[in-house]
Amino acid sequence: MKPIVISFFSDVDGRTYYSDHAARFMGNCNYFNIKADVREKASLGSYQANCRSKPQFILERMHAWKSPVIWMDIDTLIHKPLRIFDDMPYDVVFASSFVDPKYGTIVGPEFECRNEWAAGHNPETGVAYPADCLKASPIYLNYTPNAISFVEQWIESIEKNNENWFDHESLFDVTYANQKEMNIKFLPWTYCASPGCRGYDTVLSMGLADVDSKIKQLRHNGFDEENIEGSSPGNRYIEKDIQGQGEKYGYTQTVSPLQMSPKDPLGRHGRQ
């Protein structure tokens, strides 16, 4: 079964970063014939609050579709088809930075694992635990009791834990708690790249927004300016990552993607 891609967008801080990417993202999905359920959700007032609402949205869409889903952040760039997720038998699957194969790394048909690094294993230092290097997008969630419980625990963890956290700190904790009981797997680091780091094997490039309330919260949480800059590039690397193929990613041919004037499959300007 092909999973359904789900996402939401909530503009914040007087910016249209997310709604612009939502229109572009739908064009990107249409290019690859990917079924996507993208919803506009009222902003809760800040980047952090919107992030913390993510697992509740995921759970609602899982029950609505009653089928496997893939959560993707709305500013994700899709470079290749998502075939690796078809008919997956696992409960939860994450992209990763580095994952020791003993934790269950998946090697799929969309990329070649030509060496130890591509297989997700650091030959010099190893990896202490995969939750330390998983990414919060994409996340594959099967429609199984385990996956449903996983998201419910994620929601509960966010409600109970540090108010300064975003969504991913609780996600790491829940992954750690369920690693042995649930069928959780990890994709090699080549599958999903950071902005500006697209390689030959990259299927997805993750987005990292630069909205003001995100940067403010990172400063509040003790991040230094170098780390904040690296965590918040916004659209700085879009041109590099789409490699002149704007139509593939939902942009018009005549407008620079940095001007953020994408095709609009969401129909906000009369387009369906």
PDB file of C-alpha atoms in Angstrom:
ATOM      1  CA  MET A   1       0.000   0.000   0.000  1.00  0.00           C
ATOM      2  CA  LYS A   2       1.233   3.473  -0.867  1.00  0.00           C
ATOM      3  CA  PRO A   3       1.160   5.752   2.180  1.00  0.00           C
ATOM      4  CA  ILE A   4      -0.420   9.199   2.055  1.00  0.00           C
ATOM      5  CA  VAL A   5       1.823  12.197   2.636  1.00  0.00           C
ATOM      6  CA  ILE A   6       0.370  14.506   5.290  1.00  0.00           C
ATOM      7  CA  SER A   7       1.349  17.984   6.386  1.00  0.00           C
ATOM      8  CA  PHE A   8      -0.053  21.274   7.604  1.00  0.00           C
ATOM      9  CA  PHE A   9       0.976  24.890   7.327  1.00  0.00           C
ATOM     10  CA  SER A  10       0.464  27.794   9.701  1.00  0.00           C
ATOM     11  CA  ASP A  11       1.873  31.186   8.799  1.00  0.00           C
ATOM     12  CA  VAL A  12       3.502  32.999  11.700  1.00  0.00           C
ATOM     13  CA  ASP A  13       5.367  36.218  12.532  1.00  0.00           C
ATOM     14  CA  GLY A  14       3.766  38.126   9.675  1.00  0.00           C
ATOM     15  CA  ARG A  15       5.464  35.923   7.075  1.00  0.00           C
ATOM     16  CA  THR A  16       3.988  33.762   4.297  1.00  0.00           C
ATOM     17  CA  TYR A  17       6.907  31.315   4.423  1.00  0.00           C
ATOM     18  CA  TYR A  18       4.663  28.343   5.166  1.00  0.00           C
ATOM     19  CA  SER A  19       1.738  29.089   2.856  1.00  0.00           C
ATOM     20  CA  ASP A  20       4.176  29.777   0.022  1.00  0.00           C
ATOM     21  CA  HIS A  21       5.854  26.435   0.634  1.00  0.00           C
ATOM     22  CA  ALA A  22       2.475  24.689   0.915  1.00  0.00           C
ATOM     23  CA  ALA A  23       1.551  25.711  -2.618  1.00  0.00           C
ATOM     24  CA  ARG A  24       5.001  24.750  -3.882  1.00  0.00           C
ATOM     25  CA  PHE A  25       4.932  21.447  -1.967  1.00  0.00           C
ATOM     26  CA  MET A  26       1.649  20.407  -3.580  1.00  0.00           C
ATOM     27  CA  GLY A  27       3.120  21.134  -6.997  1.00  0.00           C
ATOM     28  CA  ASN A  28       6.132  19.014  -6.033  1.00  0.00           C
ATOM     29  CA  CYS A  29       3.841  16.140  -4.960  1.00  0.00           C
ATOM     30  CA  ASN A  30       1.786  16.441  -8.142  1.00  0.00           C
ATOM     31  CA  TYR A  31       4.947  16.132 -10.236  1.00  0.00           C
ATOM     32  CA  PHE A  32       5.652  12.709  -8.699  1.00  0.00           C
ATOM     33  CA  ASN A  33       1.961  11.654  -8.510  1.00  0.00           C
ATOM     34  CA  ILE A  34       2.176  11.513  -4.723  1.00  0.00           C
ATOM     35  CA  LYS A  35      -1.145  11.536  -2.887  1.00  0.00           C
ATOM     36  CA  ALA A  36      -0.943  14.314  -0.304  1.00  0.00           C
ATOM     37  CA  ASP A  37      -3.273  15.629   2.372  1.00  0.00           C
ATOM     38  CA  VAL A  38      -2.143  19.184   3.153  1.00  0.00           C
ATOM     39  CA  ARG A  39      -4.179  21.320   5.524  1.00  0.00           C
ATOM     40  CA  GLU A  40      -4.042  24.952   6.530  1.00  0.00           C
ATOM     41  CA  LYS A  41      -4.176  25.147  10.324  1.00  0.00           C
ATOM     42  CA  ALA A  42      -4.703  28.293  12.352  1.00  0.00           C
ATOM     43  CA  SER A  43      -1.454  29.452  13.899  1.00  0.00           C
ATOM     44  CA  LEU A  44      -1.135  29.081  17.665  1.00  0.00           C
ATOM     45  CA  GLY A  45       0.939  32.257  17.789  1.00  0.00           C
ATOM     46  CA  SER A  46       4.519  31.053  17.532  1.00  0.00           C
ATOM     47  CA  TYR A  47       6.759  28.632  15.673  1.00  0.00           C
ATOM     48  CA  GLN A  48       7.241  26.559  18.809  1.00  0.00           C
ATOM     49  CA  ALA A  49       3.517  26.270  19.590  1.00  0.00           C
ATOM     50  CA  ASN A  50       2.761  25.254  16.018  1.00  0.00           C
ATOM     51  CA  CYS A  51       5.499  22.604  16.117  1.00  0.00           C
ATOM     52  CA  ARG A  52       4.184  21.175  19.372  1.00  0.00           C
ATOM     53  CA  SER A  53       0.774  20.657  17.739  1.00  0.00           C
ATOM     54  CA  LYS A  54       2.276  18.369  15.098  1.00  0.00           C
ATOM     55  CA  PRO A  55       1.623  14.943  16.708  1.00  0.00           C
ATOM     56  CA  GLN A  56      -2.041  15.752  17.405  1.00  0.00           C
ATOM     57  CA  PHE A  57      -2.511  16.633  13.733  1.00  0.00           C
ATOM     58  CA  ILE A  58      -0.727  13.434  12.696  1.00  0.00           C
ATOM     59  CA  LEU A  59      -2.950  11.293  14.916  1.00  0.00           C
ATOM     60  CA  GLU A  60      -6.099  12.926  13.537  1.00  0.00           C
ATOM     61  CA  ARG A  61      -5.040  12.300   9.938  1.00  0.00           C
ATOM     62  CA  MET A  62      -4.008   8.698  10.694  1.00  0.00           C
ATOM     63  CA  HIS A  63      -7.494   7.977  12.003  1.00  0.00           C
ATOM     64  CA  ALA A  64      -9.119   9.895   9.158  1.00  0.00           C
ATOM     65  CA  TRP A  65      -7.323   7.863   6.482  1.00  0.00           C
ATOM     66  CA  LYS A  66      -6.967   4.581   8.400  1.00  0.00           C
ATOM     67  CA  SER A  67      -3.895   3.833   6.339  1.00  0.00           C
ATOM     68  CA  PRO A  68      -0.128   4.418   6.499  1.00  0.00           C
ATOM     69  CA  VAL A  69       0.953   8.048   6.338  1.00  0.00           C
ATOM     70  CA  ILE A  70       4.207   9.940   5.941  1.00  0.00           C
ATOM     71  CA  TRP A  71       4.520  13.171   7.864  1.00  0.00           C
ATOM     72  CA  MET A  72       6.616  15.733   5.972  1.00  0.00           C
ATOM     73  CA  ASP A  73       7.375  19.283   6.966  1.00  0.00           C
ATOM     74  CA  ILE A  74       5.770  21.572   4.408  1.00  0.00           C
ATOM     75  CA  ASP A  75       9.117  23.084   3.349  1.00  0.00           C
ATOM     76  CA  THR A  76      10.499  19.695   2.285  1.00  0.00           C
ATOM     77  CA  LEU A  77      11.860  19.346  -1.257  1.00  0.00           C
ATOM     78  CA  ILE A  78      11.089  16.016  -2.960  1.00  0.00           C
ATOM     79  CA  HIS A  79      13.775  15.082  -5.484  1.00  0.00           C
ATOM     80  CA  LYS A  80      12.809  11.491  -6.336  1.00  0.00           C
ATOM     81  CA  PRO A  81       9.817   9.113  -5.972  1.00  0.00           C
ATOM     82  CA  LEU A  82       9.135   7.767  -2.478  1.00  0.00           C
ATOM     83  CA  ARG A  83       9.076   4.084  -3.450  1.00  0.00           C
ATOM     84  CA  ILE A  84      10.903   2.867  -0.357  1.00  0.00           C
ATOM     85  CA  PHE A  85       7.778   3.508   1.744  1.00  0.00           C
ATOM     86  CA  ASP A  86       5.442   1.329  -0.346  1.00  0.00           C
ATOM     87  CA  ASP A  87       4.108  -1.718   1.522  1.00  0.00           C
ATOM     88  CA  MET A  88       6.367  -1.187   4.530  1.00  0.00           C
ATOM     89  CA  PRO A  89       5.794  -3.736   7.318  1.00  0.00           C
ATOM     90  CA  TYR A  90       7.249  -1.481  10.046  1.00  0.00           C
ATOM     91  CA  ASP A  91       5.451   0.599  12.669  1.00  0.00           C
ATOM     92  CA  VAL A  92       7.547   3.776  12.455  1.00  0.00           C
ATOM     93  CA  VAL A  93      10.404   4.785  10.135  1.00  0.00           C
ATOM     94  CA  PHE A  94      12.611   7.858  10.447  1.00  0.00           C
ATOM     95  CA  ALA A  95      15.220   9.556   8.338  1.00  0.00           C
ATOM     96  CA  SER A  96      18.512   9.872  10.192  1.00  0.00           C
ATOM     97  CA  SER A  97      21.869  11.589  10.324  1.00  0.00           C
ATOM     98  CA  PHE A  98      23.852   8.486  11.312  1.00  0.00           C
ATOM     99  CA  VAL A  99      22.505   5.162  12.433  1.00  0.00           C
ATOM    100  CA  ASP A 100      24.399   2.038  13.346  1.00  0.00           C
ATOM    101  CA  PRO A 101      23.030  -0.831  11.193  1.00  0.00           C
ATOM    102  CA  LYS A 102      22.489  -2.956  14.292  1.00  0.00           C
ATOM    103  CA  TYR A 103      19.499  -0.730  15.072  1.00  0.00           C
ATOM    104  CA  GLY A 104      17.767  -1.700  11.841  1.00  0.00           C
ATOM    105  CA  THR A 105      18.838   0.632   9.056  1.00  0.00           C
ATOM    106  CA  ILE A 106      16.808   0.195   5.866  1.00  0.00           C
ATOM    107  CA  VAL A 107      18.637   0.181   2.542  1.00  0.00           C
ATOM    108  CA  GLY A 108      16.139   0.919  -0.200  1.00  0.00           C
ATOM    109  CA  PRO A 109      15.919   0.911  -3.995  1.00  0.00           C
ATOM    110  CA  GLU A 110      16.246   4.685  -4.490  1.00  0.00           C
ATOM    111  CA  PHE A 111      19.885   5.056  -3.546  1.00  0.00           C
ATOM    112  CA  GLU A 112      23.098   3.093  -3.672  1.00  0.00           C
ATOM    113  CA  CYS A 113      24.895   2.344  -0.425  1.00  0.00           C
ATOM    114  CA  ARG A 114      28.380   2.413  -1.860  1.00  0.00           C
ATOM    115  CA  ASN A 115      30.311   2.475   1.402  1.00  0.00           C
ATOM    116  CA  GLU A 116      29.993   2.295   5.172  1.00  0.00           C
ATOM    117  CA  TRP A 117      28.981   5.931   5.477  1.00  0.00           C
ATOM    118  CA  ALA A 118      26.123   5.546   3.021  1.00  0.00           C
ATOM    119  CA  ALA A 119      24.854   2.624   5.082  1.00  0.00           C
ATOM    120  CA  GLY A 120      24.484   5.005   8.022  1.00  0.00           C
ATOM    121  CA  HIS A 121      27.428   3.749  10.067  1.00  0.00           C
ATOM    122  CA  ASN A 122      30.159   6.014  11.397  1.00  0.00           C
ATOM    123  CA  PRO A 123      33.293   3.834  11.181  1.00  0.00           C
ATOM    124  CA  GLU A 124      35.268   6.171  13.456  1.00  0.00           C
ATOM    125  CA  THR A 125      33.010   6.889  16.412  1.00  0.00           C
ATOM    126  CA  GLY A 126      29.914   4.724  15.976  1.00  0.00           C
ATOM    127  CA  VAL A 127      26.543   5.837  17.276  1.00  0.00           C
ATOM    128  CA  ALA A 128      25.486   5.478  20.891  1.00  0.00           C
ATOM    129  CA  TYR A 129      21.761   5.460  20.192  1.00  0.00           C
ATOM    130  CA  PRO A 130      19.749   6.190  17.045  1.00  0.00           C
ATOM    131  CA  ALA A 131      17.323   8.638  18.678  1.00  0.00           C
ATOM    132  CA  ASP A 132      20.227  11.056  19.026  1.00  0.00           C
ATOM    133  CA  CYS A 133      20.424  11.413  15.264  1.00  0.00           C
ATOM    134  CA  LEU A 134      16.929  10.815  13.901  1.00  0.00           C
ATOM    135  CA  LYS A 135      15.118  13.562  11.996  1.00  0.00           C
ATOM    136  CA  ALA A 136      11.581  14.726  12.714  1.00  0.00           C
ATOM    137  CA  SER A 137      10.710  14.748   9.000  1.00  0.00           C
ATOM    138  CA  PRO A 138       9.925  12.561   7.165  1.00  0.00           C
ATOM    139  CA  ILE A 139       8.245  10.130   9.558  1.00  0.00           C
ATOM    140  CA  TYR A 140       6.504   7.028   8.203  1.00  0.00           C
ATOM    141  CA  LEU A 141       3.668   5.813  10.451  1.00  0.00           C
ATOM    142  CA  ASN A 142       1.853   2.607   9.665  1.00  0.00           C
ATOM    143  CA  TYR A 143      -1.777   2.323  10.711  1.00  0.00           C
ATOM    144  CA  THR A 144      -1.001  -0.176  13.449  1.00  0.00           C
ATOM    145  CA  PRO A 145      -1.785  -0.195  17.173  1.00  0.00           C
ATOM    146  CA  ASN A 146       1.910   0.349  17.869  1.00  0.00           C
ATOM    147  CA  ALA A 147       2.203   3.378  15.611  1.00  0.00           C
ATOM    148  CA  ILE A 148      -0.997   4.879  17.031  1.00  0.00           C
ATOM    149  CA  SER A 149       0.338   4.340  20.556  1.00  0.00           C
ATOM    150  CA  PHE A 150       3.640   5.911  19.524  1.00  0.00           C
ATOM    151  CA  VAL A 151       1.929   9.150  18.442  1.00  0.00           C
ATOM    152  CA  GLU A 152      -0.305   9.173  21.528  1.00  0.00           C
ATOM    153  CA  GLN A 153       2.808   8.902  23.716  1.00  0.00           C
ATOM    154  CA  TRP A 154       4.421  11.718  21.727  1.00  0.00           C
ATOM    155  CA  ILE A 155       1.414  13.952  22.441  1.00  0.00           C
ATOM    156  CA  GLU A 156       1.507  13.041  26.139  1.00  0.00           C
ATOM    157  CA  SER A 157       5.241  13.716  26.372  1.00  0.00           C
ATOM    158  CA  ILE A 158       4.842  17.191  24.868  1.00  0.00           C
ATOM    159  CA  GLU A 159       2.058  17.988  27.329  1.00  0.00           C
ATOM    160  CA  LYS A 160       4.104  16.856  30.337  1.00  0.00           C
ATOM    161  CA  ASN A 161       7.625  17.967  29.506  1.00  0.00           C
ATOM    162  CA  ASN A 162       9.700  21.136  29.358  1.00  0.00           C
ATOM    163  CA  GLU A 163       7.717  24.096  28.038  1.00  0.00           C
ATOM    164  CA  ASN A 164      10.859  25.289  26.226  1.00  0.00           C
ATOM    165  CA  TRP A 165      10.968  22.159  24.067  1.00  0.00           C
ATOM    166  CA  PHE A 166       9.843  21.975  20.480  1.00  0.00           C
ATOM    167  CA  ASP A 167       8.300  18.718  19.159  1.00  0.00           C
ATOM    168  CA  HIS A 168      11.435  16.710  18.461  1.00  0.00           C
ATOM    169  CA  GLU A 169      12.826  16.443  22.003  1.00  0.00           C
ATOM    170  CA  SER A 170       9.717  14.511  23.062  1.00  0.00           C
ATOM    171  CA  LEU A 171       9.934  12.526  19.838  1.00  0.00           C
ATOM    172  CA  PHE A 172      13.437  11.367  20.786  1.00  0.00           C
ATOM    173  CA  ASP A 173      12.247  10.287  24.247  1.00  0.00           C
ATOM    174  CA  VAL A 174       9.321   8.298  22.860  1.00  0.00           C
ATOM    175  CA  THR A 175      11.560   6.613  20.302  1.00  0.00           C
ATOM    176  CA  TYR A 176      13.998   5.617  23.019  1.00  0.00           C
ATOM    177  CA  ALA A 177      11.195   4.230  25.201  1.00  0.00           C
ATOM    178  CA  ASN A 178       9.725   2.113  22.393  1.00  0.00           C
ATOM    179  CA  GLN A 179      12.801   0.933  20.516  1.00  0.00           C
ATOM    180  CA  LYS A 180      12.548  -2.641  21.801  1.00  0.00           C
ATOM    181  CA  GLU A 181       8.769  -2.997  21.883  1.00  0.00           C
ATOM    182  CA  MET A 182       7.917  -1.553  18.471  1.00  0.00           C
ATOM    183  CA  ASN A 183       9.163  -2.207  14.956  1.00  0.00           C
ATOM    184  CA  ILE A 184      11.046   1.082  14.457  1.00  0.00           C
ATOM    185  CA  LYS A 185      13.510   1.523  11.602  1.00  0.00           C
ATOM    186  CA  PHE A 186      15.820   4.243  10.305  1.00  0.00           C
ATOM    187  CA  LEU A 187      16.779   5.344   6.806  1.00  0.00           C
ATOM    188  CA  PRO A 188      20.436   6.050   5.978  1.00  0.00           C
ATOM    189  CA  TRP A 189      21.650   9.633   6.253  1.00  0.00           C
ATOM    190  CA  THR A 190      21.796   9.870   2.457  1.00  0.00           C
ATOM    191  CA  TYR A 191      17.990   9.726   2.161  1.00  0.00           C
ATOM    192  CA  CYS A 192      17.167  13.141   3.610  1.00  0.00           C
ATOM    193  CA  ALA A 193      19.705  15.953   3.384  1.00  0.00           C
ATOM    194  CA  SER A 194      19.998  19.270   5.190  1.00  0.00           C
ATOM    195  CA  PRO A 195      19.407  22.411   3.092  1.00  0.00           C
ATOM    196  CA  GLY A 196      22.224  22.952   0.617  1.00  0.00           C
ATOM    197  CA  CYS A 197      23.680  19.455   1.149  1.00  0.00           C
ATOM    198  CA  ARG A 198      21.899  17.500  -1.591  1.00  0.00           C
ATOM    199  CA  GLY A 199      23.930  14.582  -2.921  1.00  0.00           C
ATOM    200  CA  TYR A 200      23.601  11.872  -5.548  1.00  0.00           C
ATOM    201  CA  ASP A 201      21.531   9.609  -3.293  1.00  0.00           C
ATOM    202  CA  THR A 202      19.335  12.331  -1.780  1.00  0.00           C
ATOM    203  CA  VAL A 203      15.589  11.727  -2.093  1.00  0.00           C
ATOM    204  CA  LEU A 204      14.433  14.578   0.167  1.00  0.00           C
ATOM    205  CA  SER A 205      15.886  17.874   1.344  1.00  0.00           C
ATOM    206  CA  MET A 206      14.546  19.030   4.672  1.00  0.00           C
ATOM    207  CA  GLY A 207      13.489  22.624   5.277  1.00  0.00           C
ATOM    208  CA  LEU A 208      14.660  24.774   8.179  1.00  0.00           C
ATOM    209  CA  ALA A 209      12.574  27.908   8.608  1.00  0.00           C
ATOM    210  CA  ASP A 210      14.019  31.282   9.603  1.00  0.00           C
ATOM    211  CA  VAL A 211      10.917  32.832  11.200  1.00  0.00           C
ATOM    212  CA  ASP A 212      11.467  35.244  14.085  1.00  0.00           C
ATOM    213  CA  SER A 213       9.728  33.290  16.861  1.00  0.00           C
ATOM    214  CA  LYS A 214      11.848  30.221  16.105  1.00  0.00           C
ATOM    215  CA  ILE A 215      15.070  32.205  16.373  1.00  0.00           C
ATOM    216  CA  LYS A 216      13.855  33.897  19.560  1.00  0.00           C
ATOM    217  CA  GLN A 217      13.052  30.530  21.171  1.00  0.00           C
ATOM    218  CA  LEU A 218      16.397  29.054  20.156  1.00  0.00           C
ATOM    219  CA  ARG A 219      18.173  31.984  21.809  1.00  0.00           C
ATOM    220  CA  HIS A 220      16.022  31.523  24.899  1.00  0.00           C
ATOM    221  CA  ASN A 221      17.022  27.848  24.965  1.00  0.00           C
ATOM    222  CA  GLY A 222      20.715  28.752  24.995  1.00  0.00           C
ATOM    223  CA  PHE A 223      21.734  28.196  21.383  1.00  0.00           C
ATOM    224  CA  ASP A 224      24.679  30.284  20.223  1.00  0.00           C
ATOM    225  CA  GLU A 225      24.405  32.435  17.109  1.00  0.00           C
ATOM    226  CA  GLU A 226      26.383  30.027  14.925  1.00  0.00           C
ATOM    227  CA  ASN A 227      24.036  27.152  15.748  1.00  0.00           C
ATOM    228  CA  ILE A 228      20.993  29.361  15.282  1.00  0.00           C
ATOM    229  CA  GLU A 229      22.190  30.414  11.848  1.00  0.00           C
ATOM    230  CA  GLY A 230      22.823  26.789  10.864  1.00  0.00           C
ATOM    231  CA  SER A 231      19.387  25.763  12.132  1.00  0.00           C
ATOM    232  CA  SER A 232      17.529  28.571  10.381  1.00  0.00           C
ATOM    233  CA  PRO A 233      18.653  29.062   6.753  1.00  0.00           C
ATOM    234  CA  GLY A 234      15.117  29.564   5.436  1.00  0.00           C
ATOM    235  CA  ASN A 235      15.205  29.696   1.623  1.00  0.00           C
ATOM    236  CA  ARG A 236      18.906  30.478   1.365  1.00  0.00           C
ATOM    237  CA  TYR A 237      19.769  27.197  -0.391  1.00  0.00           C
ATOM    238  CA  ILE A 238      16.652  26.736  -2.528  1.00  0.00           C
ATOM    239  CA  GLU A 239      18.387  27.630  -5.793  1.00  0.00           C
ATOM    240  CA  LYS A 240      21.197  25.184  -5.070  1.00  0.00           C
ATOM    241  CA  ASP A 241      18.887  22.339  -4.092  1.00  0.00           C
ATOM    242  CA  ILE A 242      16.432  22.522  -7.005  1.00  0.00           C
ATOM    243  CA  GLN A 243      19.285  22.720  -9.548  1.00  0.00           C
ATOM    244  CA  GLY A 244      17.386  24.779 -12.102  1.00  0.00           C
ATOM    245  CA  GLN A 245      14.371  22.426 -12.184  1.00  0.00           C
ATOM    246  CA  GLY A 246      11.751  24.768 -10.782  1.00  0.00           C
ATOM    247  CA  GLU A 247       8.756  23.074 -12.411  1.00  0.00           C
ATOM    248  CA  LYS A 248       9.596  19.814 -10.672  1.00  0.00           C
ATOM    249  CA  TYR A 249       9.329  21.535  -7.294  1.00  0.00           C
ATOM    250  CA  GLY A 250       6.152  23.505  -7.987  1.00  0.00           C
ATOM    251  CA  TYR A 251       7.647  26.801  -9.156  1.00  0.00           C
ATOM    252  CA  THR A 252       6.836  28.615 -12.382  1.00  0.00           C
ATOM    253  CA  GLN A 253       9.482  28.609 -15.094  1.00  0.00           C
ATOM    254  CA  THR A 254       9.560  32.387 -15.336  1.00  0.00           C
ATOM    255  CA  VAL A 255       9.891  33.324 -11.666  1.00  0.00           C
ATOM    256  CA  SER A 256      12.921  32.773  -9.492  1.00  0.00           C
ATOM    257  CA  PRO A 257      12.126  30.396  -6.611  1.00  0.00           C
ATOM    258  CA  LEU A 258      13.681  32.904  -4.232  1.00  0.00           C
ATOM    259  CA  GLN A 259      10.783  35.215  -5.053  1.00  0.00           C
ATOM    260  CA  MET A 260       8.518  32.501  -3.651  1.00  0.00           C
ATOM    261  CA  SER A 261       5.838  32.733  -6.333  1.00  0.00           C
ATOM    262  CA  PRO A 262       4.949  29.068  -6.832  1.00  0.00           C
ATOM    263  CA  LYS A 263       2.204  27.348  -8.693  1.00  0.00           C
ATOM    264  CA  ASP A 264      -0.787  27.172  -6.409  1.00  0.00           C
ATOM    265  CA  PRO A 265      -2.449  23.728  -6.492  1.00  0.00           C
ATOM    266  CA  LEU A 266      -4.213  24.576  -3.230  1.00  0.00           C
ATOM    267  CA  GLY A 267      -6.559  26.836  -5.204  1.00  0.00           C
ATOM    268  CA  ARG A 268      -6.078  29.984  -3.112  1.00  0.00           C
ATOM    269  CA  HIS A 269      -6.029  31.982  -6.341  1.00  0.00           C
ATOM    270  CA  GLY A 270      -8.648  30.012  -8.228  1.00  0.00           C
ATOM    271  CA  ARG A 271      -6.408  27.108  -9.202  1.00  0.00           C
ATOM    272  CA  GLN A 272      -7.557  23.581  -8.316  1.00  0.00           C
TER     273      GLN A 272
END
